[in-house]
Coordinates of N, CA and C in Angstrom, one line a residue:
M1 N 21.1 5.0 17.9 CA 20.6 4.0 17.7 C 20.1 2.6 16.6
F2 N 19.1 3.9 15.6 CA 18.9 2.7 14.8 C 19.4 3.2 13.5
G3 N 21.0 4.1 13.7 CA 21.4 4.1 12.1 C 20.8 4.0 11.0
L4 N 19.8 5.1 11.1 CA 19.1 5.5 9.7 C 19.4 7.4 9.2
E5 N 20.5 8.1 10.1 CA 20.3 8.5 9.8 C 21.6 9.1 9.1
N6 N 19.8 10.3 8.5 CA 20.4 10.3 6.5 C 20.8 9.4 6.3
K7 N 20.1 9.0 6.4 CA 19.9 7.2 4.8 C 18.2 8.0 3.9
V8 N 17.9 7.3 3.1 CA 17.0 8.3 2.3 C 15.5 6.4 2.3
I9 N 14.8 6.1 2.7 CA 13.8 5.6 2.6 C 12.7 6.5 1.5
L10 N 11.9 5.6 0.7 CA 11.1 5.4 0.3 C 9.7 4.9 0.8
V11 N 9.0 5.8 0.9 CA 7.6 5.3 2.1 C 6.6 4.7 0.9
T12 N 5.6 3.7 -0.3 CA 4.8 4.3 -0.4 C 3.6 4.3 0.3
G13 N 2.7 4.9 -0.1 CA 1.6 5.2 0.8 C 1.9 5.8 1.9
G14 N 2.9 7.3 2.1 CA 2.7 7.6 3.4 C 2.0 8.8 3.8
N15 N 1.0 9.5 2.8 CA 0.2 10.5 3.4 C -0.4 10.3 4.8
R16 N -0.8 9.2 4.4 CA -1.8 9.0 5.9 C -2.0 7.7 6.4
G17 N -2.8 7.8 7.6 CA -3.2 6.2 8.6 C -1.5 5.7 8.6
I18 N -1.6 4.3 9.0 CA 0.0 4.1 8.6 C 1.0 4.6 8.5
G19 N 0.8 5.3 6.9 CA 2.0 4.9 5.8 C 2.4 6.5 6.3
A20 N 1.3 7.3 7.0 CA 2.3 8.4 7.8 C 2.9 8.5 8.7
A21 N 2.1 7.7 9.5 CA 3.0 7.5 10.7 C 4.3 6.7 10.9
I22 N 4.7 5.7 9.9 CA 5.4 5.2 9.0 C 6.7 6.9 9.2
V23 N 6.5 7.1 8.2 CA 7.4 8.3 7.2 C 7.7 9.3 8.6
A24 N 6.8 10.2 9.8 CA 7.0 10.5 10.3 C 8.0 10.4 11.6
K25 N 7.4 8.6 11.6 CA 8.9 7.3 12.1 C 10.9 7.7 12.4
L26 N 10.2 7.5 10.8 CA 11.9 7.7 10.4 C 11.6 8.8 10.5
E27 N 11.3 9.7 10.2 CA 12.4 11.0 10.1 C 12.8 11.2 12.0
E28 N 12.0 11.0 12.9 CA 12.1 11.6 14.0 C 13.2 10.6 14.6
V29 N 13.6 9.1 13.8 CA 14.9 8.9 13.8 C 16.0 9.0 12.8
G30 N 15.7 10.1 12.3 CA 17.0 10.8 11.6 C 16.3 10.6 10.9
A31 N 16.2 9.7 9.3 CA 16.1 9.1 7.8 C 15.6 10.2 7.5
V32 N 15.9 10.5 5.8 CA 15.2 11.2 4.7 C 14.5 10.4 4.2
V33 N 13.6 11.6 4.1 CA 11.3 10.0 4.0 C 11.6 11.0 2.3
G34 N 11.1 10.0 1.4 CA 10.3 10.2 0.5 C 9.2 9.4 -0.5
Y35 N 8.5 9.8 -0.2 CA 6.7 8.8 -0.4 C 5.8 9.2 -0.5
T36 N 5.6 9.0 -1.8 CA 4.2 8.1 -2.5 C 2.8 8.9 -2.1
Y37 N 1.6 8.8 -3.3 CA 0.1 9.4 -2.3 C -0.4 9.3 -3.8
R38 N -1.9 9.4 -4.0 CA -1.9 8.9 -4.9 C -2.8 10.0 -4.8
S39 N -4.0 11.5 -4.0 CA -5.2 12.2 -3.8 C -4.4 13.2 -2.7
S40 N -4.0 13.4 -1.5 CA -3.6 14.7 -1.4 C -2.0 14.0 -0.3
P41 N -0.8 15.2 -0.2 CA 0.5 14.7 0.5 C 0.0 14.9 2.0
G42 N 0.6 13.9 2.2 CA 0.6 13.7 4.1 C 1.4 15.5 4.8
P43 N 1.3 15.0 6.2 CA 1.7 15.6 6.9 C 3.5 15.7 7.0
A44 N 4.4 15.4 6.9 CA 5.4 14.8 6.6 C 6.2 14.9 5.8
G45 N 7.5 14.7 5.7 CA 8.0 14.0 4.3 C 8.7 14.9 4.0
K46 N 10.4 14.7 3.1 CA 11.0 15.4 2.9 C 10.4 15.5 0.8
L47 N 9.8 14.7 0.9 CA 9.6 14.3 -0.5 C 8.4 14.3 -0.8
P48 N 7.3 15.0 -0.9 CA 6.3 14.1 -1.6 C 6.1 13.8 -2.4
L49 N 5.5 12.3 -3.3 CA 5.6 12.8 -5.4 C 3.9 11.2 -4.9
K50 N 3.7 12.2 -6.0 CA 2.5 11.8 -6.2 C 2.8 11.1 -8.0
A51 N 1.9 9.3 -7.9 CA 2.4 8.3 -8.4 C 0.8 7.1 -8.2
D52 N 1.5 6.2 -9.3 CA 0.1 5.2 -9.5 C 1.3 3.9 -9.5
V53 N 1.3 3.1 -8.5 CA 2.5 1.5 -8.0 C 1.5 1.5 -8.9
T54 N 0.5 1.4 -9.5 CA -0.5 0.2 -10.7 C 0.6 0.5 -12.2
D55 N 1.7 1.2 -11.6 CA 1.8 2.1 -13.0 C 3.5 1.6 -13.3
I56 N 4.7 0.4 -13.9 CA 5.7 0.5 -13.4 C 6.8 1.7 -14.0
D57 N 5.8 2.0 -15.0 CA 7.0 3.6 -15.2 C 7.0 4.3 -14.0
D58 N 5.8 4.8 -13.6 CA 5.4 6.0 -13.0 C 6.6 5.9 -11.3
M59 N 6.6 3.9 -11.7 CA 7.3 4.4 -10.6 C 9.6 4.1 -10.0
E60 N 9.5 4.5 -11.6 CA 10.3 4.1 -12.6 C 11.3 5.7 -11.7
R61 N 10.1 6.3 -12.4 CA 10.4 7.7 -12.7 C 10.0 8.2 -10.7
V62 N 8.7 8.0 -9.4 CA 9.8 8.1 -8.2 C 11.0 7.7 -7.5
I63 N 11.3 6.3 -7.8 CA 12.9 6.2 -8.1 C 13.8 6.6 -8.0
S64 N 14.0 7.5 -10.0 CA 15.0 8.4 -10.5 C 14.6 10.0 -9.8
Q65 N 13.3 10.7 -9.2 CA 13.4 11.6 -9.3 C 14.1 11.6 -7.4
V66 N 13.8 10.5 -6.4 CA 13.7 10.3 -5.1 C 15.8 10.0 -4.9
E67 N 16.1 9.5 -6.3 CA 17.9 8.9 -5.7 C 18.2 10.5 -6.3
D68 N 17.4 11.1 -7.7 CA 17.6 13.0 -8.0 C 17.6 13.4 -7.1
E69 N 17.2 13.7 -6.6 CA 16.5 14.7 -4.9 C 16.8 15.1 -3.7
L70 N 17.2 13.5 -3.4 CA 17.9 13.0 -1.8 C 19.2 12.4 -1.8
G71 N 19.0 11.3 -2.8 CA 20.5 10.7 -2.8 C 20.6 8.7 -2.8
P72 N 20.7 8.0 -2.8 CA 21.0 7.2 -3.3 C 20.0 7.0 -1.9
I73 N 18.7 5.5 -2.7 CA 17.6 4.9 -0.8 C 18.2 3.8 -1.2
Y74 N 19.0 4.2 0.4 CA 18.8 2.9 1.3 C 17.6 2.3 1.6
G75 N 16.6 2.6 2.0 CA 15.9 1.3 1.9 C 13.5 1.9 1.4
V76 N 12.7 0.6 1.6 CA 11.8 1.4 0.8 C 11.1 0.2 1.9
V77 N 9.8 1.1 2.1 CA 8.5 0.9 2.6 C 7.6 0.2 1.5
A78 N 7.1 -0.8 1.3 CA 6.4 -0.5 0.5 C 4.6 -1.2 1.1
N79 N 3.6 -0.4 1.6 CA 2.4 0.0 2.2 C 1.2 0.2 1.5
A80 N 1.7 1.2 -0.1 CA 0.6 1.5 -0.8 C -0.2 0.3 -0.7
G81 N -2.1 0.5 -0.1 CA -3.2 -1.0 -0.9 C -4.1 0.0 -0.8
I82 N -5.0 -1.1 -0.9 CA -6.2 -1.2 -1.0 C -7.5 -2.6 -1.0
T83 N -9.1 -1.6 -0.4 CA -9.2 -3.3 -0.1 C -11.3 -2.5 -0.9
Q84 N -11.1 -4.4 -1.5 CA -13.1 -3.8 -2.1 C -13.6 -5.4 -1.8
D85 N -13.9 -5.0 -0.4 CA -14.3 -6.9 0.2 C -15.8 -6.7 -0.5
A86 N -15.7 -8.8 -0.8 CA -16.8 -9.3 -0.9 C -16.7 -9.9 -1.2
L87 N -17.3 -11.4 -0.9 CA -17.6 -12.9 -0.7 C -16.6 -13.4 -2.0
L88 N -16.1 -14.3 -2.1 CA -15.4 -14.3 -3.1 C -16.0 -14.5 -3.8
S89 N -17.7 -15.4 -3.6 CA -19.1 -16.0 -4.6 C -19.5 -15.1 -5.4
R90 N -19.7 -13.7 -4.7 CA -19.5 -12.5 -5.4 C -19.2 -11.4 -5.7
M91 N -17.7 -11.7 -5.8 CA -16.1 -10.8 -6.0 C -16.0 -10.8 -7.4
T92 N -16.9 -9.2 -8.3 CA -15.9 -9.3 -9.3 C -14.6 -9.5 -9.6
K93 N -14.3 -9.4 -10.9 CA -13.5 -9.1 -11.8 C -12.9 -8.4 -11.9
A94 N -12.7 -7.3 -12.0 CA -12.4 -5.9 -12.0 C -12.5 -5.6 -10.1
Q95 N -13.3 -6.1 -9.6 CA -12.8 -5.8 -7.8 C -11.3 -7.3 -7.2
W96 N -10.7 -7.8 -7.7 CA -10.4 -9.1 -7.6 C -9.0 -7.9 -8.1
D97 N -9.0 -7.6 -9.6 CA -8.2 -7.1 -10.4 C -7.4 -5.9 -9.7
A98 N -8.3 -5.0 -8.6 CA -7.5 -4.0 -8.4 C -6.5 -4.4 -7.9
V99 N -7.6 -5.1 -6.6 CA -6.5 -4.8 -4.7 C -5.5 -6.3 -5.1
I100 N -5.5 -6.6 -6.7 CA -4.2 -7.6 -6.7 C -3.0 -6.2 -7.6
G101 N -3.6 -5.5 -8.1 CA -2.7 -4.5 -9.0 C -2.5 -3.8 -8.3
T102 N -2.6 -3.7 -7.2 CA -2.5 -2.4 -5.7 C -1.6 -2.7 -5.5
N103 N -1.5 -3.5 -4.6 CA -1.3 -4.1 -3.3 C 0.2 -5.3 -3.8
L104 N -0.4 -6.2 -4.5 CA 0.8 -7.0 -4.7 C 1.7 -6.4 -5.7
T105 N 1.0 -6.3 -7.0 CA 1.7 -5.8 -8.7 C 2.9 -4.7 -8.2
G106 N 1.5 -4.0 -7.3 CA 2.3 -2.4 -6.9 C 3.6 -3.0 -6.7
V107 N 3.3 -3.7 -5.8 CA 5.1 -4.1 -4.7 C 6.1 -4.5 -6.0
Y108 N 5.5 -4.9 -7.1 CA 6.4 -5.3 -7.9 C 7.2 -3.9 -8.5
N109 N 6.2 -3.4 -8.6 CA 6.5 -2.5 -9.7 C 7.3 -1.3 -8.8
T110 N 6.8 -1.2 -7.4 CA 8.6 -0.9 -6.9 C 9.5 -1.5 -6.7
I111 N 10.0 -3.3 -6.4 CA 11.1 -3.8 -6.2 C 12.3 -3.6 -7.4
R112 N 10.9 -4.1 -8.2 CA 11.5 -4.2 -10.1 C 12.5 -3.1 -10.2
P113 N 12.5 -2.0 -10.1 CA 13.7 -1.8 -10.4 C 14.7 0.0 -9.7
L114 N 14.2 -1.4 -8.2 CA 14.9 -0.1 -6.9 C 16.0 -2.2 -7.3
A115 N 15.8 -2.5 -7.0 CA 16.0 -3.3 -5.7 C 17.6 -3.6 -7.3
P116 N 18.2 -3.7 -8.3 CA 19.1 -3.7 -8.7 C 20.0 -3.0 -8.0
L117 N 19.5 -1.3 -7.9 CA 19.9 -0.6 -7.6 C 20.4 -0.8 -6.1
M118 N 19.7 -0.8 -5.6 CA 20.5 -1.3 -3.6 C 22.0 -2.9 -4.2
Y119 N 21.1 -4.1 -4.8 CA 22.2 -5.4 -4.8 C 23.6 -4.3 -5.8
E120 N 24.0 -3.2 -6.8 CA 24.6 -2.3 -6.7 C 25.4 -2.3 -5.9
R121 N 25.0 -1.9 -5.0 CA 25.0 -0.9 -3.5 C 25.8 -1.3 -2.4
K122 N 25.7 -3.0 -2.9 CA 25.1 -3.6 -1.7 C 25.6 -3.5 0.0
E123 N 24.1 -2.5 -0.2 CA 23.1 -2.4 0.8 C 21.8 -2.3 1.0
G124 N 21.0 -2.6 1.0 CA 19.6 -2.1 1.6 C 18.9 -2.4 2.6
A125 N 17.5 -2.0 2.4 CA 16.5 -2.9 3.1 C 14.7 -3.0 2.8
M126 N 14.3 -3.7 2.4 CA 13.0 -3.8 2.2 C 11.6 -3.9 3.3
V127 N 11.0 -3.2 3.3 CA 9.9 -3.8 4.2 C 8.9 -3.4 3.7
F128 N 8.3 -4.5 3.8 CA 6.6 -4.6 3.3 C 5.9 -4.6 4.1
V129 N 4.6 -3.8 3.4 CA 3.3 -4.1 4.9 C 2.4 -5.1 4.4
S130 N 2.1 -6.5 5.4 CA 0.9 -7.5 5.0 C -0.2 -6.9 6.4
S131 N -0.4 -7.7 6.6 CA -1.6 -7.6 7.0 C -2.0 -9.3 7.9
V132 N -2.0 -9.2 9.4 CA -2.7 -10.5 10.1 C -3.6 -11.0 9.2
V133 N -5.1 -10.7 8.0 CA -5.3 -11.1 7.1 C -4.7 -12.2 6.1
G134 N -3.0 -11.9 5.6 CA -2.4 -12.5 5.2 C -2.0 -14.2 5.5
E135 N -2.5 -13.9 7.3 CA -1.9 -15.0 7.9 C -3.3 -16.2 8.5
Q136 N -3.8 -15.0 8.6 CA -4.8 -16.1 8.7 C -6.2 -15.9 7.7
G137 N -6.5 -15.3 7.1 CA -7.4 -15.5 6.0 C -8.5 -14.0 6.6
N138 N -10.2 -13.8 5.7 CA -11.2 -12.7 6.6 C -12.0 -13.3 6.0
I139 N -13.1 -13.9 6.2 CA -14.4 -13.3 5.1 C -14.7 -12.5 4.4
G140 N -15.2 -12.2 3.9 CA -15.1 -11.4 2.3 C -13.8 -10.5 1.9
Q141 N -12.7 -11.4 2.0 CA -11.9 -10.4 1.8 C -10.3 -11.4 0.7
A142 N -11.2 -12.6 0.0 CA -10.3 -13.1 -0.7 C -9.1 -12.4 -1.1
N143 N -9.4 -11.5 -2.4 CA -8.8 -10.5 -2.4 C -7.3 -10.0 -2.2
Y144 N -8.3 -9.2 -1.0 CA -6.9 -9.0 -0.2 C -6.0 -9.8 1.2
A145 N -6.3 -10.7 1.4 CA -5.7 -11.7 2.2 C -4.0 -12.1 0.8
A146 N -5.0 -13.0 -0.2 CA -3.8 -13.0 -1.3 C -2.9 -12.6 -1.3
T147 N -3.2 -11.1 -1.3 CA -2.2 -10.5 -1.6 C -0.6 -10.1 -0.5
K148 N -1.2 -9.6 0.4 CA -1.1 -10.4 1.9 C -0.4 -11.5 2.5
A149 N -0.9 -11.9 1.6 CA -0.3 -13.7 2.1 C 0.6 -13.5 0.7
G150 N 0.8 -13.4 -0.7 CA 1.6 -12.9 -1.3 C 3.3 -11.9 -0.7
L151 N 2.3 -10.7 -0.3 CA 4.0 -10.0 0.1 C 4.7 -11.0 0.7
I152 N 4.8 -12.2 1.8 CA 5.3 -12.6 3.1 C 6.0 -13.5 1.9
G153 N 5.2 -14.5 0.6 CA 6.2 -14.5 0.1 C 7.5 -14.6 -1.0
M154 N 7.0 -13.6 -1.4 CA 8.2 -12.3 -1.6 C 9.4 -12.2 -1.4
A155 N 8.3 -11.5 0.2 CA 9.9 -10.3 0.7 C 10.5 -12.5 1.1
K156 N 10.7 -12.9 1.2 CA 10.9 -14.8 2.1 C 11.9 -15.0 0.4
T157 N 11.2 -14.9 -0.2 CA 12.1 -15.5 -1.4 C 13.2 -14.3 -1.6
L158 N 12.7 -12.6 -1.4 CA 14.0 -11.6 -2.0 C 14.8 -11.9 -0.4
G159 N 14.3 -11.7 0.0 CA 15.5 -12.0 1.5 C 16.3 -13.4 1.0
L160 N 16.5 -14.5 0.6 CA 17.4 -14.9 0.1 C 18.3 -14.1 -1.4
E161 N 17.0 -13.8 -2.7 CA 18.5 -13.5 -3.5 C 18.8 -12.6 -3.4
G162 N 18.4 -11.2 -2.6 CA 19.5 -10.2 -2.1 C 20.5 -10.1 -1.3
A163 N 20.5 -11.9 0.1 CA 21.9 -12.0 0.8 C 22.8 -11.9 0.7
R164 N 23.1 -12.4 -0.2 CA 24.1 -12.0 -1.6 C 25.4 -10.5 -1.0
Y165 N 23.7 -10.2 -1.7 CA 24.2 -8.6 -1.8 C 24.3 -7.8 -0.2
G166 N 23.7 -8.3 0.3 CA 23.5 -7.7 1.9 C 22.8 -6.1 2.1
V167 N 21.5 -6.9 0.9 CA 20.0 -7.2 1.2 C 18.9 -7.4 1.3
R168 N 18.6 -7.3 2.4 CA 18.0 -7.6 4.0 C 15.8 -7.0 3.1
A169 N 15.4 -8.3 3.0 CA 13.7 -8.1 3.4 C 12.6 -9.0 4.4
N170 N 11.9 -7.8 4.6 CA 11.3 -8.4 5.7 C 9.1 -8.4 6.2
V171 N 8.8 -8.7 7.0 CA 7.6 -7.9 6.4 C 6.9 -7.5 7.9
V172 N 5.8 -6.9 7.9 CA 5.5 -6.6 9.0 C 4.3 -6.3 9.1
A173 N 3.5 -6.9 9.7 CA 2.0 -8.0 9.4 C 0.9 -7.0 10.4
P174 N 0.4 -6.3 10.7 CA -0.4 -5.2 11.3 C -1.5 -6.2 11.5
G175 N -1.8 -6.3 13.2 CA -3.3 -6.5 13.4 C -4.5 -5.4 13.1
F176 N -5.8 -5.6 13.9 CA -5.9 -4.8 13.9 C -5.3 -3.7 14.2
T177 N -5.6 -1.4 13.6 CA -5.0 -1.8 13.9 C -6.2 0.4 14.5
E178 N -5.8 1.4 14.9 CA -6.0 1.8 15.1 C -6.4 3.3 14.0
T179 N -6.7 3.0 13.4 CA -6.4 3.9 12.0 C -8.0 4.1 12.0
D180 N -8.6 5.4 10.9 CA -10.1 5.6 10.6 C -10.6 4.4 10.3
M181 N -10.5 4.0 9.6 CA -11.2 2.2 9.1 C -12.1 1.9 10.4
V182 N -10.8 0.8 11.4 CA -10.9 1.4 12.8 C -12.5 1.4 13.2
K183 N -11.9 3.1 13.6 CA -12.4 4.2 14.2 C -13.7 3.8 14.1
A184 N -14.1 3.3 12.2 CA -15.6 3.2 12.4 C -16.4 2.2 12.3
I185 N -15.8 1.3 12.5 CA -16.5 0.1 13.1 C -17.1 0.4 13.7
P186 N -18.6 -0.2 14.0 CA -19.9 -0.2 15.6 C -18.6 -1.0 16.3
D187 N -19.2 -0.2 17.9 CA -19.2 -0.5 18.9 C -19.5 -1.9 19.7
P188 N -20.2 -2.2 19.1 CA -20.2 -4.0 19.6 C -19.7 -4.4 18.8
V189 N -19.4 -5.0 17.6 CA -18.7 -5.2 16.4 C -17.6 -5.2 17.2
K190 N -16.8 -4.0 17.0 CA -15.5 -3.6 17.4 C -14.7 -4.0 19.2
E191 N -15.9 -4.3 19.9 CA -17.1 -5.6 21.4 C -16.3 -7.4 20.9
K192 N -16.1 -7.3 19.9 CA -16.0 -9.3 19.5 C -14.8 -8.7 18.9
I193 N -14.2 -7.8 18.1 CA -13.0 -7.9 17.6 C -12.5 -7.7 19.0
L194 N -12.3 -7.6 19.6 CA -11.4 -7.1 21.2 C -11.2 -8.7 21.8
K195 N -12.4 -9.5 22.2 CA -12.8 -10.3 23.1 C -11.7 -11.4 21.8
T196 N -11.5 -11.3 20.5 CA -10.0 -12.2 19.9 C -8.4 -11.4 20.4
I197 N -8.9 -10.5 20.5 CA -6.8 -10.0 20.6 C -6.6 -10.0 22.1
P198 N -5.3 -11.4 22.9 CA -5.7 -11.5 24.5 C -4.6 -10.6 24.5
L199 N -4.4 -8.9 24.4 CA -4.2 -8.0 24.8 C -5.6 -7.0 24.8
R200 N -6.0 -7.7 24.5 CA -7.8 -6.9 25.1 C -7.6 -5.3 24.2
R201 N -6.1 -4.5 23.0 CA -6.9 -3.7 22.6 C -6.2 -3.3 20.8
F202 N -6.3 -2.9 20.3 CA -6.2 -2.5 19.1 C -4.7 -2.0 19.0
A203 N -3.5 -2.0 18.4 CA -2.5 -1.2 17.5 C -3.0 0.4 17.6
T204 N -1.6 0.8 18.1 CA -1.3 2.2 17.5 C -1.6 2.4 15.8
E205 N -1.8 3.1 15.4 CA -0.3 4.1 14.2 C 0.7 3.8 14.5
E206 N 1.5 4.5 15.7 CA 2.8 4.1 15.7 C 3.9 2.8 16.5
E207 N 2.6 2.2 16.9 CA 3.4 1.3 16.9 C 3.8 -0.1 16.1
I208 N 2.7 -0.4 14.8 CA 3.6 -0.2 13.9 C 4.5 0.0 12.2
A209 N 5.0 1.2 12.9 CA 5.9 2.5 12.6 C 6.7 2.1 13.3
W210 N 6.8 2.1 14.3 CA 8.0 1.4 15.5 C 8.7 0.2 14.3
G211 N 7.1 -1.4 14.5 CA 8.2 -2.0 14.0 C 8.4 -1.8 12.2
A212 N 8.2 -0.6 12.4 CA 9.0 -0.9 10.5 C 10.6 0.3 10.3
A213 N 9.9 0.8 11.2 CA 11.0 1.6 11.6 C 12.6 0.3 12.6
F214 N 11.7 -0.1 12.8 CA 13.6 -1.2 13.7 C 14.0 -2.0 12.1
L215 N 12.7 -3.4 11.9 CA 13.1 -3.6 10.3 C 13.9 -2.7 9.1
L216 N 14.3 -1.5 9.1 CA 14.8 -1.2 8.9 C 16.7 -1.4 9.0
S217 N 15.7 -1.1 10.6 CA 17.4 -0.5 11.0 C 18.4 -1.2 10.6
P218 N 19.3 -0.8 10.0 CA 20.9 -2.2 9.9 C 21.6 -2.1 11.4
T219 N 20.9 -1.9 12.1 CA 22.4 -2.2 13.7 C 21.7 -3.3 14.1
L220 N 20.1 -2.4 14.2 CA 18.6 -3.3 15.3 C 18.3 -4.8 14.6
A221 N 18.8 -4.9 13.6 CA 17.8 -5.8 12.2 C 18.8 -6.4 11.1
G222 N 20.2 -5.7 11.6 CA 21.2 -5.9 10.1 C 21.2 -7.6 10.3
Y223 N 20.8 -8.6 11.2 CA 20.7 -9.8 11.0 C 19.4 -10.8 11.0
I224 N 18.6 -10.3 10.0 CA 17.3 -10.3 10.9 C 17.4 -10.5 8.9
T225 N 16.7 -11.6 8.5 CA 15.9 -11.6 6.4 C 14.7 -12.7 6.4
G226 N 13.9 -11.7 5.5 CA 12.8 -13.3 5.3 C 11.4 -13.3 6.4
T227 N 11.2 -12.0 7.1 CA 10.6 -12.8 8.1 C 9.8 -11.6 9.1
V228 N 8.5 -12.1 9.5 CA 7.2 -11.2 9.7 C 7.7 -10.8 11.2
L229 N 7.2 -10.0 11.2 CA 6.9 -9.2 12.4 C 5.0 -9.1 12.5
S230 N 4.7 -10.0 13.4 CA 4.0 -9.9 13.6 C 3.1 -8.6 15.0
I231 N 2.2 -7.5 14.3 CA 2.7 -6.8 15.7 C 0.5 -7.0 16.3
N232 N 0.5 -7.7 16.8 CA -1.0 -7.8 16.4 C -2.2 -8.5 17.6
G233 N -1.0 -8.6 18.8 CA -1.8 -8.3 20.4 C -1.4 -10.0 20.8
G234 N -1.0 -10.6 20.2 CA -1.7 -11.7 20.3 C -2.0 -12.7 19.4
R235 N -3.0 -11.4 18.5 CA -4.1 -13.0 17.8 C -3.7 -13.6 16.7
H236 N -2.9 -14.7 17.2 CA -2.5 -15.7 15.9 C -3.2 -16.4 15.0
T237 N -4.7 -16.4 15.8 CA -5.4 -17.7 15.6 C -6.8 -17.5 14.8

């Protein structure tokens, strides 16, 4: 149904959380998955590769290795990301640079060497993992929000640039999701957050993974590009 059987997908930050769920879901629908990690590999995936997305030379190595060992890369999920929260009036330049470098420049470092390969083959799909924070903002996360909003602009632009080559670019924007980070939030705070979500629950990691798999699918989403899939339980304001 997904049309991803035996297609090679690269996932950045695929060792835990939403990234690991995406890797597992893609394998479930028949894809062959290589993924990057910073510290330790995850439980799934055909080819785990330790890499630093802030280093374009490292990402060129990753792309070459995936293509050499698994075959031509059909799709990519740019998921690697970090947070370093502070009010902007107190945020250090180092905090700003670290988040921009990983979350936004890291995607450039991934796509820059990969896009020409996809364009030459005249097929491919890119999915960028943004966030509800990129759509709405959030106190104490100016750096993170800027990167996640930037990914939306990047995907819309790449949707236009890649269209003539048959290469699509889209965004999945998760709302609050049952990751380890959210599970650690104190219960009273969780209750306040849940009141802002019309469906009155958090997303599961698997639900976000289904969204990424859908956007990668040439059969289900072949006419979708430059679009944001917001998986947030109706929390649009």
